[in-house]
PDB file of C-alpha atoms in Angstrom:
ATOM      1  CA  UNK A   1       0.000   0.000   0.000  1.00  0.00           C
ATOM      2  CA  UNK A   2       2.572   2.571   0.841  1.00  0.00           C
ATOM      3  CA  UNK A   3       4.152   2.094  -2.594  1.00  0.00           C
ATOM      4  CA  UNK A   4       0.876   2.393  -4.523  1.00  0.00           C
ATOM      5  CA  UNK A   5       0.620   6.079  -2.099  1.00  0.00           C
ATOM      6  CA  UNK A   6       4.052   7.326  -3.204  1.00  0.00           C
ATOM      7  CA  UNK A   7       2.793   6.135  -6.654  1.00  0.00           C
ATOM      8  CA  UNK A   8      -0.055   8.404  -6.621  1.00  0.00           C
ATOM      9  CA  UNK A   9       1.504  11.476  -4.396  1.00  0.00           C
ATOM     10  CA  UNK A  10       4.616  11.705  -6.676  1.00  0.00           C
ATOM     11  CA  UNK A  11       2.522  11.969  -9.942  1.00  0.00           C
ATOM     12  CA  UNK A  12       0.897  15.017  -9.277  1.00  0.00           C
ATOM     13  CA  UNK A  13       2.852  16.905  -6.984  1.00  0.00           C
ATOM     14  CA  UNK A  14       5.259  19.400  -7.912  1.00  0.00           C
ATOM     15  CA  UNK A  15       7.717  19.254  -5.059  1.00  0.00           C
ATOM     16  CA  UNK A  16       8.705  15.242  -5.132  1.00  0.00           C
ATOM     17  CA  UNK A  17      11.352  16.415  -2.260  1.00  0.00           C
ATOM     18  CA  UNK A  18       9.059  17.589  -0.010  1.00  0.00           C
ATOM     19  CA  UNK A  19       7.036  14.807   0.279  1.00  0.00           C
ATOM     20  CA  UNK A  20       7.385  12.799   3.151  1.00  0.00           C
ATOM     21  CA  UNK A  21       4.752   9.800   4.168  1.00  0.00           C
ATOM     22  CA  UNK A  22       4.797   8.182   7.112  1.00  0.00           C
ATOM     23  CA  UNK A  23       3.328   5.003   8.093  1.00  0.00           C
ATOM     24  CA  UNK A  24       1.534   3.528  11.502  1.00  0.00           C
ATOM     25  CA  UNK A  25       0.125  -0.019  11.036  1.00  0.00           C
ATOM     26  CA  UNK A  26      -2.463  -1.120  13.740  1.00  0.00           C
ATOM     27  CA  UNK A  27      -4.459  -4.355  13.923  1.00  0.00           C
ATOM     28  CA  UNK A  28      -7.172  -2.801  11.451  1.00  0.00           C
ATOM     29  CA  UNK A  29      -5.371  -0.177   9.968  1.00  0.00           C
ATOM     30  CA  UNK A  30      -2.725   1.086   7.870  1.00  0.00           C
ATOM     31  CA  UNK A  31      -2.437   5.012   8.722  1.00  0.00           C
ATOM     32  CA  UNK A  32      -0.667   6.987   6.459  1.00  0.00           C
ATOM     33  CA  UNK A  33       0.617  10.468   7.118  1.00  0.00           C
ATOM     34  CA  UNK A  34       1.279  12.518   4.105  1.00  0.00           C
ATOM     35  CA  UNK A  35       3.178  16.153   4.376  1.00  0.00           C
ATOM     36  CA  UNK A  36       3.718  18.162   1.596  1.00  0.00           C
ATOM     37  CA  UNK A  37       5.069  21.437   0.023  1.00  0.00           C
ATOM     38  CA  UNK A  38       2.968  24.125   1.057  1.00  0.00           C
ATOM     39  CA  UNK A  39       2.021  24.705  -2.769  1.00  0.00           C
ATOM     40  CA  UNK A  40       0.979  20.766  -2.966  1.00  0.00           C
ATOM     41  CA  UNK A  41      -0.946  20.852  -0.003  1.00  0.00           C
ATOM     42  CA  UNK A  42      -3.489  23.202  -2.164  1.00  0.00           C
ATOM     43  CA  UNK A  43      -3.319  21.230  -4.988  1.00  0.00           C
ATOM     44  CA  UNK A  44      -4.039  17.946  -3.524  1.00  0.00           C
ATOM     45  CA  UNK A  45      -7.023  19.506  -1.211  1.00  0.00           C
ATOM     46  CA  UNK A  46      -8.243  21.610  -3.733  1.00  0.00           C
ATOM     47  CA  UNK A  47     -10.920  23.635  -3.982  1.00  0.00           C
ATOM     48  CA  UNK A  48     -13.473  20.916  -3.368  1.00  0.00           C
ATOM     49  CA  UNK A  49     -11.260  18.306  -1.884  1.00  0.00           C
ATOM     50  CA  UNK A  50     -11.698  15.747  -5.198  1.00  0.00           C
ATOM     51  CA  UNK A  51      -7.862  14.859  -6.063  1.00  0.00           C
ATOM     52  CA  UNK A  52      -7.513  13.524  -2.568  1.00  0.00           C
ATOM     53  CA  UNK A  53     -11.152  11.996  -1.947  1.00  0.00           C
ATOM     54  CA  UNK A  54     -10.026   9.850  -5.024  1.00  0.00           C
ATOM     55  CA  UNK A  55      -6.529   9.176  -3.910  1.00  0.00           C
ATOM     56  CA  UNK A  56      -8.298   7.914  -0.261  1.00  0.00           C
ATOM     57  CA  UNK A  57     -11.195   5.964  -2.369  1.00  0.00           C
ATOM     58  CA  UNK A  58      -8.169   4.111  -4.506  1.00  0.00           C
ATOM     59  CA  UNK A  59      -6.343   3.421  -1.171  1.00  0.00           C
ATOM     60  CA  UNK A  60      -9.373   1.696   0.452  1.00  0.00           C
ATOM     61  CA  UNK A  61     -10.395  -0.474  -2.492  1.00  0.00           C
ATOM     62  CA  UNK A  62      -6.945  -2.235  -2.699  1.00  0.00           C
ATOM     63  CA  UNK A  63      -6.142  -2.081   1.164  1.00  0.00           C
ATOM     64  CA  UNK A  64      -7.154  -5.465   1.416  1.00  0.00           C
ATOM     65  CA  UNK A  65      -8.006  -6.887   5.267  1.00  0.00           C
ATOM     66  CA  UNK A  66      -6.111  -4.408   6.758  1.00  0.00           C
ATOM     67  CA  UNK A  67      -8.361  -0.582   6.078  1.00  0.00           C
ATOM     68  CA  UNK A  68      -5.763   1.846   4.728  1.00  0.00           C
ATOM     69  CA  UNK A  69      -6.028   5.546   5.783  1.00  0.00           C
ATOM     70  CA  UNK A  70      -4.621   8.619   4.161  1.00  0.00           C
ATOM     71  CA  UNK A  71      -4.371  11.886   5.852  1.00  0.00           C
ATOM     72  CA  UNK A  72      -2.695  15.337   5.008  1.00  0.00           C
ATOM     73  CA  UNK A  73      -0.766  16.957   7.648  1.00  0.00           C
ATOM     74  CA  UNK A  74      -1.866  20.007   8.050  1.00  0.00           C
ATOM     75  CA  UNK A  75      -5.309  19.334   6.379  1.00  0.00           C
ATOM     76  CA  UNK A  76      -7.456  20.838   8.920  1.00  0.00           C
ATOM     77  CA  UNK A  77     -10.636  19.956   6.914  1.00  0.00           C
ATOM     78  CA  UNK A  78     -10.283  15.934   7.018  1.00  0.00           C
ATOM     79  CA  UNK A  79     -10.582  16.240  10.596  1.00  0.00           C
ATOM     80  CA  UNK A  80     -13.728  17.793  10.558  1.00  0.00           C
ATOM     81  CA  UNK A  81     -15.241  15.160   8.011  1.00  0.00           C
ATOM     82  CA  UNK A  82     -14.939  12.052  11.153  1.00  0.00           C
TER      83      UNK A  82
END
């Protein structure tokens, strides 16, 4: 899973450098922790959230037994979605 996340992070971001994913795995769950460039942080949110609803829809489908999770550091909005 973490590869297919770099995968998807590093194709549309325009800092590659600045990314930096970290993972937590738990019984249920695979929590990854994505921070980016300031300027990729607004691309990937966007201005309705899409680019990263997909990336987090793509994640859960091939996660397997194990539910993947993808947050953006610094993404104040996905905390308000739980």
């Amino acid at each position: 899973m973490q590869e297919l996340v770099s995968y998807m992070v590093n194709s549309v971001v325009r800092h590659t450098d600045d990314v930096n994913l970290s993972v937590t795995e738990g019984d249920a769950s695979v929590l990854f922790e994505l921070s980016v460039h300031d300027e990729d942080l607004a691309l990937l949110k966007g201005a309705d959230g899409q680019l990263i609803a997909a990336m987090r829809q793509i994640l859960a489908a091939s996660s397997g037994p194990r539910r993947g999770v993808l947050e953006l550091v610094g993404d104040t909005d996905a905390a308000a979605e739980e």
